[in-house]
Coordinates of C-alpha atoms in Angstrom, one line a residue:
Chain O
X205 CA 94.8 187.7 119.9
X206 CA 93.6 191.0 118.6
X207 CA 90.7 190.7 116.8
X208 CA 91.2 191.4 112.9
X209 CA 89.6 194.3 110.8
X210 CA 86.8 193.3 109.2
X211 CA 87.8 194.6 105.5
X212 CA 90.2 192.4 106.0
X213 CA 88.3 189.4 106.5
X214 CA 85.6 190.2 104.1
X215 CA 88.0 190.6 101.4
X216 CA 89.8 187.6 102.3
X217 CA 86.7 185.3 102.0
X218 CA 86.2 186.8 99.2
X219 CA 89.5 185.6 97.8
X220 CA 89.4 182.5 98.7
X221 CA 85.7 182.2 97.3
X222 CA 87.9 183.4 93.6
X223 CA 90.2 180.5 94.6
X224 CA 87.4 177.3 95.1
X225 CA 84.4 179.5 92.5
X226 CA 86.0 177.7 89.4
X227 CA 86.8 174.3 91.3
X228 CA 83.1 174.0 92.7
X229 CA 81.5 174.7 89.3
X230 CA 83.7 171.9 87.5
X231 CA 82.5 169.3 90.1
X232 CA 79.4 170.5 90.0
X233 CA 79.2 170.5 86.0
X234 CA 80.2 166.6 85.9
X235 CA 77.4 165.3 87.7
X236 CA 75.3 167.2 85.0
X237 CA 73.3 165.3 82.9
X238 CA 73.4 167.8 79.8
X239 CA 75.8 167.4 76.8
X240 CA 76.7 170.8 76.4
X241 CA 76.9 173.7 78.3
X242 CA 76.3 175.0 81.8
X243 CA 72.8 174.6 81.8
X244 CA 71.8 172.2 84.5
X245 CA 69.6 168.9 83.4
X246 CA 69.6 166.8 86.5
X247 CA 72.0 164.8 87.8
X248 CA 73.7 161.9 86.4
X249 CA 76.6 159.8 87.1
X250 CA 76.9 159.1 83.1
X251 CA 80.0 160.6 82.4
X252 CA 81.8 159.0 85.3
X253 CA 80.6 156.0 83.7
X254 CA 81.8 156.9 80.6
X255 CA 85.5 157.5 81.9
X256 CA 85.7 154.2 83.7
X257 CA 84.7 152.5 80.4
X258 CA 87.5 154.1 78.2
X259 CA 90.7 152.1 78.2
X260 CA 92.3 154.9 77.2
X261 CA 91.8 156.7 80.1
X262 CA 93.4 154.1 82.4
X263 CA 96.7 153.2 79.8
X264 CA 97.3 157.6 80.4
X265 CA 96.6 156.9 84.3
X266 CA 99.5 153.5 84.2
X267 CA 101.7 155.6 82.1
X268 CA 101.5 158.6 84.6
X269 CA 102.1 156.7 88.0
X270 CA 104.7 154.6 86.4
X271 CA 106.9 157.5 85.1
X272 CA 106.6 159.6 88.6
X273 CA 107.4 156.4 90.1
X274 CA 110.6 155.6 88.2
X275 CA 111.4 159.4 87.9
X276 CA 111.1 159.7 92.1
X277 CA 112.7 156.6 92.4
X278 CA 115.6 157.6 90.8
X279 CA 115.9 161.3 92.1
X280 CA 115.5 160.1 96.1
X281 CA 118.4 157.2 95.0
X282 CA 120.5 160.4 93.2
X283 CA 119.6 163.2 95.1
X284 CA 120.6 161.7 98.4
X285 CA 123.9 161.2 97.7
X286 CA 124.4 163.8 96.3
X287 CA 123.1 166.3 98.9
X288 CA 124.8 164.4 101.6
X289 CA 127.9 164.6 98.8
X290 CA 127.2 168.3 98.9
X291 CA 126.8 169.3 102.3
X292 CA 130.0 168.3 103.4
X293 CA 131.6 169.7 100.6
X294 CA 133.2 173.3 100.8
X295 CA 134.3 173.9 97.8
X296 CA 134.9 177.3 95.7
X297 CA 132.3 175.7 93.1
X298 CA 129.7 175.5 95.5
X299 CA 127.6 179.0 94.7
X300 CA 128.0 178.0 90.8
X301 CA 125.9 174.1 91.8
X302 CA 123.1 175.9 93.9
X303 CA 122.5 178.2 91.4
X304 CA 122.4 175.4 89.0
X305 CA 120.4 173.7 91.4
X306 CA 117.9 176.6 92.1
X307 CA 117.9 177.6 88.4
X308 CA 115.4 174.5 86.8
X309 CA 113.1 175.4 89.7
X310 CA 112.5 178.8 88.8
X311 CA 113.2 179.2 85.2
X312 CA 109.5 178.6 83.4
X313 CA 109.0 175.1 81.9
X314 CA 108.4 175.8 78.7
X315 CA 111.9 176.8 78.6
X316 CA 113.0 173.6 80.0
X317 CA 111.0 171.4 77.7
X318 CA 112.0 172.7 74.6
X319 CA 115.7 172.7 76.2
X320 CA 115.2 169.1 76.8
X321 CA 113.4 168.6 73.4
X322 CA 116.5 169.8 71.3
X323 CA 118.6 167.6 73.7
X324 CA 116.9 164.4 73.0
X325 CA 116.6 165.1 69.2
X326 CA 120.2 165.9 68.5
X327 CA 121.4 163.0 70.5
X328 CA 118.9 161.3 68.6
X329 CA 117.3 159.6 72.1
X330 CA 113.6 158.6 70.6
X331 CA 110.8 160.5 72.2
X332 CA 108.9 158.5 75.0
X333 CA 109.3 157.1 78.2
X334 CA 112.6 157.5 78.8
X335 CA 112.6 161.2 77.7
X336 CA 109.7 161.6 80.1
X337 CA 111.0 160.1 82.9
X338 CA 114.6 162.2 81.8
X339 CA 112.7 166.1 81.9
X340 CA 110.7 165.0 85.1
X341 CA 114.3 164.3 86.3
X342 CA 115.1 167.8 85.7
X343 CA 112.9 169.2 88.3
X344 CA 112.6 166.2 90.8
X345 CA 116.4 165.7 91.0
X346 CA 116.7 169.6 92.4
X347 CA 113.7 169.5 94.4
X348 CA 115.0 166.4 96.2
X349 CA 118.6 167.7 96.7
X350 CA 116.7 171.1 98.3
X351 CA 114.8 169.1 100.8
X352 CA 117.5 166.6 102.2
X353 CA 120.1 169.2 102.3
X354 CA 117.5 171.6 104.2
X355 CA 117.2 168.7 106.8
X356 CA 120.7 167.2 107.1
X357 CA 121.9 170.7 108.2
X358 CA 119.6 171.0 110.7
X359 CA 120.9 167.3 112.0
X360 CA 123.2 167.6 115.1
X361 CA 126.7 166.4 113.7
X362 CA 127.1 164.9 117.7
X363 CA 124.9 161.8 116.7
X364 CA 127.3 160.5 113.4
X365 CA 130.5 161.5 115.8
X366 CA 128.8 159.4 118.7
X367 CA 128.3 156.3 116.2
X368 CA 132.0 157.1 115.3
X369 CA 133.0 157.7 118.6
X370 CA 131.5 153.6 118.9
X371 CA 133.6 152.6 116.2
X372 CA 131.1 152.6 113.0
X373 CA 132.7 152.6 109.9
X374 CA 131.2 155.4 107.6
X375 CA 128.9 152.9 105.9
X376 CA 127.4 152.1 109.8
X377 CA 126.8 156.0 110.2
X378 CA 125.4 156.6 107.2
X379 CA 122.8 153.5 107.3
X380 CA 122.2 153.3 110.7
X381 CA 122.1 156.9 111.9
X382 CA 122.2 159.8 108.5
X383 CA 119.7 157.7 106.5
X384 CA 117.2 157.5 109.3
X385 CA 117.6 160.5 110.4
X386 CA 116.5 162.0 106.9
X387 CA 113.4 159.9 106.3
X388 CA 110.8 162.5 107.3
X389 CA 112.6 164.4 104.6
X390 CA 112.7 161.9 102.5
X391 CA 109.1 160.9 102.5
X392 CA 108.4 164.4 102.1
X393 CA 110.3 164.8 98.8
X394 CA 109.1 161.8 97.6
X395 CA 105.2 162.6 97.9
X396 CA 106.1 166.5 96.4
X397 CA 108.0 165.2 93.5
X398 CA 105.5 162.4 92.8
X399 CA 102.8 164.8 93.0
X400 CA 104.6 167.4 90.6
X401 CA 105.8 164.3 88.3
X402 CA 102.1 162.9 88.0
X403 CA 100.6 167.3 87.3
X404 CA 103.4 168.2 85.0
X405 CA 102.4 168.7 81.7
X406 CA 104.5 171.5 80.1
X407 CA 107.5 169.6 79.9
X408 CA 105.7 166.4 79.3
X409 CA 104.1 168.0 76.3
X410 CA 107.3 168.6 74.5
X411 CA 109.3 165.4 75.5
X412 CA 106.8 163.1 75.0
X413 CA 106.2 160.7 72.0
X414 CA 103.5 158.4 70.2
X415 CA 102.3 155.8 72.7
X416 CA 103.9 157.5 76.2
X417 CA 100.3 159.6 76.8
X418 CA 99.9 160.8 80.7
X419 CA 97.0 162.1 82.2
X420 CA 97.8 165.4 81.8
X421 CA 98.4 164.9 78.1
X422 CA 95.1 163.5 77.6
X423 CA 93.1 165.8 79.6
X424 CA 94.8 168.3 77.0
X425 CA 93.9 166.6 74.0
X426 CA 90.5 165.9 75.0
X427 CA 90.4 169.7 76.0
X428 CA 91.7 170.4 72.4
X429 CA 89.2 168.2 70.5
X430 CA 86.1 169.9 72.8
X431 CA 84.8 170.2 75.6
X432 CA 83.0 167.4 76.5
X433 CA 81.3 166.5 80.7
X434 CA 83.6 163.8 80.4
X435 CA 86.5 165.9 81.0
X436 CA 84.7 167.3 83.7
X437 CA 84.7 164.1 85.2
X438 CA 87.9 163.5 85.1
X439 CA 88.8 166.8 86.2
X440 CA 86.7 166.4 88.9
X441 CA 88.1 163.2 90.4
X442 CA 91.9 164.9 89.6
X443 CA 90.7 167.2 92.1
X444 CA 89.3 164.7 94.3
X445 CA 92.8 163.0 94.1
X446 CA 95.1 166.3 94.9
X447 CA 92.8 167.0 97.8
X448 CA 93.6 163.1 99.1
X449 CA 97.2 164.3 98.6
X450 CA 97.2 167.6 100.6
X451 CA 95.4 166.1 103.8
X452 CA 97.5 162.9 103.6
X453 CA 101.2 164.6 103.3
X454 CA 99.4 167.3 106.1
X455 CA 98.2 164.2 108.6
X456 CA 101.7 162.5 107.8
X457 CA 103.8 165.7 109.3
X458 CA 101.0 165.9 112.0
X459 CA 101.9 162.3 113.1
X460 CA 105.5 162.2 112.2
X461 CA 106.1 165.6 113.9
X462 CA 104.3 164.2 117.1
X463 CA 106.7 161.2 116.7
X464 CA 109.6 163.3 116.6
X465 CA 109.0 165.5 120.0
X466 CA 108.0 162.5 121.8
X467 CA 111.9 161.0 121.0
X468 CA 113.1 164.0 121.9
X469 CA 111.4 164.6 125.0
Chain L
X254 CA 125.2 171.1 87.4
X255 CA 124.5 169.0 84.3
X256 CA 121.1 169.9 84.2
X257 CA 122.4 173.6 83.6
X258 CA 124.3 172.2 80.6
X259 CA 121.1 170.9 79.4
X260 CA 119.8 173.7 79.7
X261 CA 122.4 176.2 78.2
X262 CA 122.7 174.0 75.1
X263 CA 119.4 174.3 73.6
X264 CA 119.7 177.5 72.5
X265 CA 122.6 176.8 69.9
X266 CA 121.1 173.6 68.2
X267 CA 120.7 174.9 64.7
X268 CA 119.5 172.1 62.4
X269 CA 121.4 173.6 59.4
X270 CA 124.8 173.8 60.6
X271 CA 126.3 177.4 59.8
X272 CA 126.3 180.1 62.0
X273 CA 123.7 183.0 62.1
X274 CA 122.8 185.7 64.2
X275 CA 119.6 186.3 61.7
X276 CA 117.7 184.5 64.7
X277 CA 118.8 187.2 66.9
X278 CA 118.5 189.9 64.9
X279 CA 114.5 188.6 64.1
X280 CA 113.8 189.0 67.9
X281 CA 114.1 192.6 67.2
X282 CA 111.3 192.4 64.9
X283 CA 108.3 195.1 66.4
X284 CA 106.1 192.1 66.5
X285 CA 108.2 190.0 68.0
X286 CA 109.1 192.8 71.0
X287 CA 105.4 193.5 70.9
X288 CA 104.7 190.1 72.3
X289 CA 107.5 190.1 74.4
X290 CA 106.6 194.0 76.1
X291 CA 103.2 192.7 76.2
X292 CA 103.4 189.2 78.1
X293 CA 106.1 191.5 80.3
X294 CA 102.7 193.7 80.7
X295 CA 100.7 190.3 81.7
X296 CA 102.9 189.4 84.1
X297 CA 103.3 192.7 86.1
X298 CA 99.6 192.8 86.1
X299 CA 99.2 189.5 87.2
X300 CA 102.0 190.0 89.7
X301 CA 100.5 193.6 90.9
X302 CA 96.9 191.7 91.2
X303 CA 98.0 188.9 93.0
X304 CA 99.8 190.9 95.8
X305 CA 96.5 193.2 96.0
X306 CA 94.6 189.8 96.8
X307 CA 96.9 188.1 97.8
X308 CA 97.8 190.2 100.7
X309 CA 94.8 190.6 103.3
X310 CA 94.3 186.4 102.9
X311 CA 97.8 186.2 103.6
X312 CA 97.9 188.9 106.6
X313 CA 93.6 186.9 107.9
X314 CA 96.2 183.6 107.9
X315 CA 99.3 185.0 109.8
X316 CA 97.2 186.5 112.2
X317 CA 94.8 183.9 113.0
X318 CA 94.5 181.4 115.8
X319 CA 96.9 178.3 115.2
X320 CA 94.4 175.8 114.5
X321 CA 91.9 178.4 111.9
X322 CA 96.0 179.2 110.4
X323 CA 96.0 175.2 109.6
X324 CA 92.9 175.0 108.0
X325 CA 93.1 177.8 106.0
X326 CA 96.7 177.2 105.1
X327 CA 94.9 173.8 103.3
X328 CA 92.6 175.7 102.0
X329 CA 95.0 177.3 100.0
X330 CA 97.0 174.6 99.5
X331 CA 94.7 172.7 98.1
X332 CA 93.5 174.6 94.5
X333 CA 97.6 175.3 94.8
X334 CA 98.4 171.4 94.4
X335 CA 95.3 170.9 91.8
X336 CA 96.2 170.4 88.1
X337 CA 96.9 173.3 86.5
X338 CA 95.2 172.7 83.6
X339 CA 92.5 171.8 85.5
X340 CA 92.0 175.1 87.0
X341 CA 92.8 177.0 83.8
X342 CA 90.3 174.6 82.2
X343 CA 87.7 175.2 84.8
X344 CA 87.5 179.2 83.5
X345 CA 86.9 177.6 80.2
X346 CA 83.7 176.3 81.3
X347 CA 82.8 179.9 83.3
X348 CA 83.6 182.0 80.7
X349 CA 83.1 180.0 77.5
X350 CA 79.5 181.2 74.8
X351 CA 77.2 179.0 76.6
X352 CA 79.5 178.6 79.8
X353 CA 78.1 179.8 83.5
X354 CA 78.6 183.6 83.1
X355 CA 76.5 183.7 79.9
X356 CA 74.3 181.0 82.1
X357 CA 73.5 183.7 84.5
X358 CA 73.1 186.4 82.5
X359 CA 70.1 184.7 80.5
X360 CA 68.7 184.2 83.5
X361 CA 68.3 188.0 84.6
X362 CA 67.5 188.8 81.0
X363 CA 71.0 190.0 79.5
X364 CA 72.8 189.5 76.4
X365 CA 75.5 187.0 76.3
X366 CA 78.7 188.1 76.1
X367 CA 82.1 187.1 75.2
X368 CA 84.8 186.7 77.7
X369 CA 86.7 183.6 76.4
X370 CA 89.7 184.3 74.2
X371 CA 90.2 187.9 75.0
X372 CA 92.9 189.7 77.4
X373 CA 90.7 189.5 80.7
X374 CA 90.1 186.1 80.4
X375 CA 93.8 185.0 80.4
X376 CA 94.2 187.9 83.0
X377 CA 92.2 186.2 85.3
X378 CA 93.6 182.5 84.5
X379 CA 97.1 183.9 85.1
X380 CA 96.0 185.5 88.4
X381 CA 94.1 182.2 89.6
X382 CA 97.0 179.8 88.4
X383 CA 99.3 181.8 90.3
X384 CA 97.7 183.5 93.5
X385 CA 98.8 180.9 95.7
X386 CA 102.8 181.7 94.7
X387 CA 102.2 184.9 96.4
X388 CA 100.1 184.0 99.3
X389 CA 102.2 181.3 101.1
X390 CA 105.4 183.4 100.7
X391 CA 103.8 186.3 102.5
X392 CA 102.4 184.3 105.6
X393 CA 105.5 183.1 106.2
X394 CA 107.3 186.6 106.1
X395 CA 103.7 188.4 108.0
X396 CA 104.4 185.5 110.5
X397 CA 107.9 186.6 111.4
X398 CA 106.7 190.0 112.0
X399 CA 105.7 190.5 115.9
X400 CA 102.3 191.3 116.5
X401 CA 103.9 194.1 119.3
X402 CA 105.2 196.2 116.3
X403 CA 101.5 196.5 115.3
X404 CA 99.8 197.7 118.8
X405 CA 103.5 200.0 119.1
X406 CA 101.9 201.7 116.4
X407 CA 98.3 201.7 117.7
X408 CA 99.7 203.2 120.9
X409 CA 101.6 205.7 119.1
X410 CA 97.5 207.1 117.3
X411 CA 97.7 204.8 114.2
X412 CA 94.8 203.8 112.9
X413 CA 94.6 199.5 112.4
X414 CA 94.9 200.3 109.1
X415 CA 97.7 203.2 108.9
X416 CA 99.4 200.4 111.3
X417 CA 99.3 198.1 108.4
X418 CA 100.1 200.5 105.9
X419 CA 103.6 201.9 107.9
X420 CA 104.4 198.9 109.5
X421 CA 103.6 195.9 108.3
X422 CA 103.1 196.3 104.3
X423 CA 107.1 197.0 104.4
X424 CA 108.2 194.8 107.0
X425 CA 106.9 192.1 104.9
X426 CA 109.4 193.1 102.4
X427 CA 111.4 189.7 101.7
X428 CA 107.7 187.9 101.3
X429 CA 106.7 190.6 98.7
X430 CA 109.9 190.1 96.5
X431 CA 109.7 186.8 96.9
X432 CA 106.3 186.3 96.0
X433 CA 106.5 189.1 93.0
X434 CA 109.4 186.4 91.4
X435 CA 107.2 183.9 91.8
X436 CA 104.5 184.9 90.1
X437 CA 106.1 186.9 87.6
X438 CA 108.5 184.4 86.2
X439 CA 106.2 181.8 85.1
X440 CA 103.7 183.9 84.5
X441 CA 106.1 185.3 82.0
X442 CA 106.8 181.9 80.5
X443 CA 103.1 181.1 80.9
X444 CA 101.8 179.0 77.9
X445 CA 99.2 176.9 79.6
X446 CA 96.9 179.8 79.9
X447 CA 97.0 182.0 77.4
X448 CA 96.6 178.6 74.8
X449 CA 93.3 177.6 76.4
X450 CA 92.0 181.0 77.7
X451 CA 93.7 183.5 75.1
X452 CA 92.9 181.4 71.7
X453 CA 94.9 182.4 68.8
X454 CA 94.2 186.4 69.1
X455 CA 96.6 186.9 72.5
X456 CA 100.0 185.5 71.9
X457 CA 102.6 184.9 74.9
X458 CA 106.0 184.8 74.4
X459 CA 105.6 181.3 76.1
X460 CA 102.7 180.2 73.2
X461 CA 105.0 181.8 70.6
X462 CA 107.9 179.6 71.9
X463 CA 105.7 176.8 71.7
X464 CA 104.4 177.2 67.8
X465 CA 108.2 177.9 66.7
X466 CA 108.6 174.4 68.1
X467 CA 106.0 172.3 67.1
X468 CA 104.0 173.6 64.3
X469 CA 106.4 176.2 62.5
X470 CA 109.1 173.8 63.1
X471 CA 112.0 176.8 62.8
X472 CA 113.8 175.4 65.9
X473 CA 116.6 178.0 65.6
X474 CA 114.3 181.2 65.7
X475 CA 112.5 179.5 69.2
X476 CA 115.2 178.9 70.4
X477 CA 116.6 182.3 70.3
X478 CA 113.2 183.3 71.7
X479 CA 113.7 181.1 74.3
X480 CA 117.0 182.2 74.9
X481 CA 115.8 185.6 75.0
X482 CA 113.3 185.1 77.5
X483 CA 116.0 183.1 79.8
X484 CA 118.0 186.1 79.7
X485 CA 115.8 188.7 80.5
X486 CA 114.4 186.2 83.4
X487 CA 118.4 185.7 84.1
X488 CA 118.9 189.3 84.5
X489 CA 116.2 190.2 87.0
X490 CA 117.3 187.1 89.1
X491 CA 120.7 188.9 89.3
X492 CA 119.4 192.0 90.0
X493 CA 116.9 190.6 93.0
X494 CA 120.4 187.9 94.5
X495 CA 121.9 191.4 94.9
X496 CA 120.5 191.3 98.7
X497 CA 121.2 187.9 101.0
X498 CA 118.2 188.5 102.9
X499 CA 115.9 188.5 100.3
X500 CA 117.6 185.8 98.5
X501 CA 117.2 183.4 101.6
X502 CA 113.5 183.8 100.9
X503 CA 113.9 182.8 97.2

């Protein structure tokens, strides 16, 4: 390997200092003991303590895993089908449904959350969990169908026609070779739309109604009514918890992807 | 497919039932366009800052050993999977009266001054909430381009940085424009960020959208914004599908 130039290194560290300056100083600030401000008073583990005690804290955190469980649940069931639906579909609509597929992905949120908010009011669907778990549905529903249909094209058509060849029915094919087949794809949407389900708050924050608070909903409010260390805290261990995510979904493809060259070799 | 009928309804739900195009016609109002040519501003900025930092990390990543490309690749990935309020909430806490700028400054003896709730702040909250958008897209399209192009260009009295300039800036075409969409778009919609680090003094089209809604309450007029804003974002998505191979990328 050729060795790299050194502005180029140098201003790359630098860059990823901009990227970890602002996390570092939030962990930092929650194990302050001060009330206000950045000046530092000593450690403390105060407004950790704090959080754990507030019941309202942990009724946002239930709210939040149960809708991007219900909301990933329901786009692996739908998104499944319909990318294996898709996929062997050749159809003269088929540029029209990825664009509408592609389109909730890149269009900004807030467009999609006051969409969603009109739709809810004039069909007069109350404002709560089921609106929630509806919006998330916008994005993980797409992101899903993406994934699998990314993976079952890059399946070898030979294994289904072999199970055929053995006289499966299509029901054998599909659970005994296409649906195994796509689990590594399937975890893999599952964690990313979990994950995007339990951050989102844009969307959330239009769609959502009295008594369906996530945790991205309270961090804002508690942001909104000041700054207190306790968000910091909580901040801090959101951070904590994305890092969890990123090195568990990256040991997962480490393992799986090992699993999958040893079957093939 | 229904979630584009979702979507392509909103704009028409009028809560007074007769027809208008006042809405429309009020999106031509020189405040209104002000905010709109001014987020357009943010978001080329943003977009023109990210690829000027953006690029060496990605080109350090692409270039680098396999197991240092892992590791830094998390090291991306991980501010990019972090809450994004929590990020644009940690620049509350550097830049706010008594937050760690000001901090330091006492300390060497300066006067405080204010960065929170002004045009840098947001700036730099865009360009942090987005970096990563352009970062991964260019590794992947720097990682496609074959280290032998480089040294042909070294061989041929290039300088390493010439090399990069010729070669690989526009090789790395598709991960540019792919990168440039995905910063610019939300960045564009962006209400996150100008709401916590912009105040009330710099108004996005996306925090505009968001009063109409919910404390104006004049539904039709944000919708038309909205719809506005989709059909600007509409058009340049049209005009980048133009070419397959950098809609592949997309």
């Amino acid at each position: 390997m050729s060795r790299l130039p050194r502005v180029l290194i140098w201003s790359s560290a630098a860059v990823v200092l901009f990227l970890y300056i602002p996390i570092l100083v939030l962990i930092v600030l929650s194990f302050n003991d001060s009330h206000m401000g950045a000046v530092w008073k000593g450690f403390s583990l105060r407004w950790y303590d704090k959080l754990i005690h507030n019941p309202a804290f942990f009724e946002a955190m239930l709210n939040s895993v149960l809708i991007a469980a219900v909301s990933t649940g329901m786009s692996l069931i739908f998104g499944v089908g319909a990318a294996i639906g898709l996929e062997g579909n050749r159809g003269r609509l088929l540029p029209f449904i990825n664009m509408g597929l592609v389109l909730p992905l890149v269009i900004p949120e807030i467009l999609l959350g006051v969409a969603l908010l009109m739709m809810f009011v004039l069909l007069q669907i109350p404002l709560g969990f089921v609106t929630i778990i509806l919006g998330h549905s916008v994005f993980s529903l797409p992101l899903t169908i993406v994934m699998i249909r990314a993976r079952l094209r890059k399946l070898d058509p030979t294994w289904e026609d072999a199970a055929r060849d053995l006289g499966a029915n299509s029901w054998d094919v599909l659970r005994h070779i296409t649906l195994p087949l796509l689990k590594p794809a399937m975890v893999g949407a599952a964690l990313l739309t979990f994950t995007v389900s339990l951050d989102d708050f844009v969307i959330t924050f239009f769609v959502a109604g009295p008594g369906s608070t996530t945790l991205p909903l309270k961090v804002f409010s508690m942001i909104k009514t000041g700054v207190t260390p306790e968000i910091n805290a909580l901040s801090a261990l959101l951070v904590l918890v994305s890092i969890l995510g990123v090195g568990g979904s990256w040991f997962y493809q480490q393992r799986s992807g090992r699993v999958v060259t040893q079957s093939l070799s | 497919m229904f979630v584009v009928s979702w979507i392509s309804r909103g704009p028409y739900g009028g809560l007074d039932w007769t027809w208008t195009g006042e809405n429309y016609v009020r999106l031509l109002d020189s405040l209104v366009l002000g905010i709109f040519l001014k987020s357009f501003g943010y978001a080329l900025g943003t977009t023109l800052v990210c690829g000027l930092l953006g690029f060496p990390l990605a080109y350090c990543i692409a270039r680098s050993s396999k197991s240092w490309q892992q590791w830094l690749l998390i090291l991306v990935m991980i501010p990019f999977w972090t809450n994004f309020l929590v990020r644009t909430y940690a620049w509350v806490l550097i830049f706010r009266a008594d937050g760690v700028v000001n901090g330091f400054l006492k300390i060497l003896g300066q006067d405080p001054i204010s960065l929170l709730f002004t045009d840098f702040s947001v700036c730099v909250g865009l360009v942090y909430g987005y970096l990563p958008f352009m970062v991964l897209p260019l590794v992947s399209a720097l990682e496609r381009i074959p280290i032998q192009v480089e040294e042909a260009a070294r061989d041929l009295f290039a300088t390493r940085l010439e090399a990069l300039w010729h070669v690989v800036v526009p090789l790395s075409r598709p991960g540019w424009v792919a990168g440039s969409v995905l910063v610019f778009i939300p960045s564009l919609g962006a209400f996150i960020t100008p709401y916590l680090l912009g105040g009330g003094q710099s108004l996005m089209i996306g925090t505009l959208i968001q009063q109409e809604f919910l404390v104006a309450r004049d539904w039709p007029f944000g919708a038309a914004l909205s719809f506005g804003l989709m059909a600007v974002i509409l058009m340049l998505w049209g005009w980048l599908g133009r070419k397959p191979e950098e809609q592949s990328m997309i």
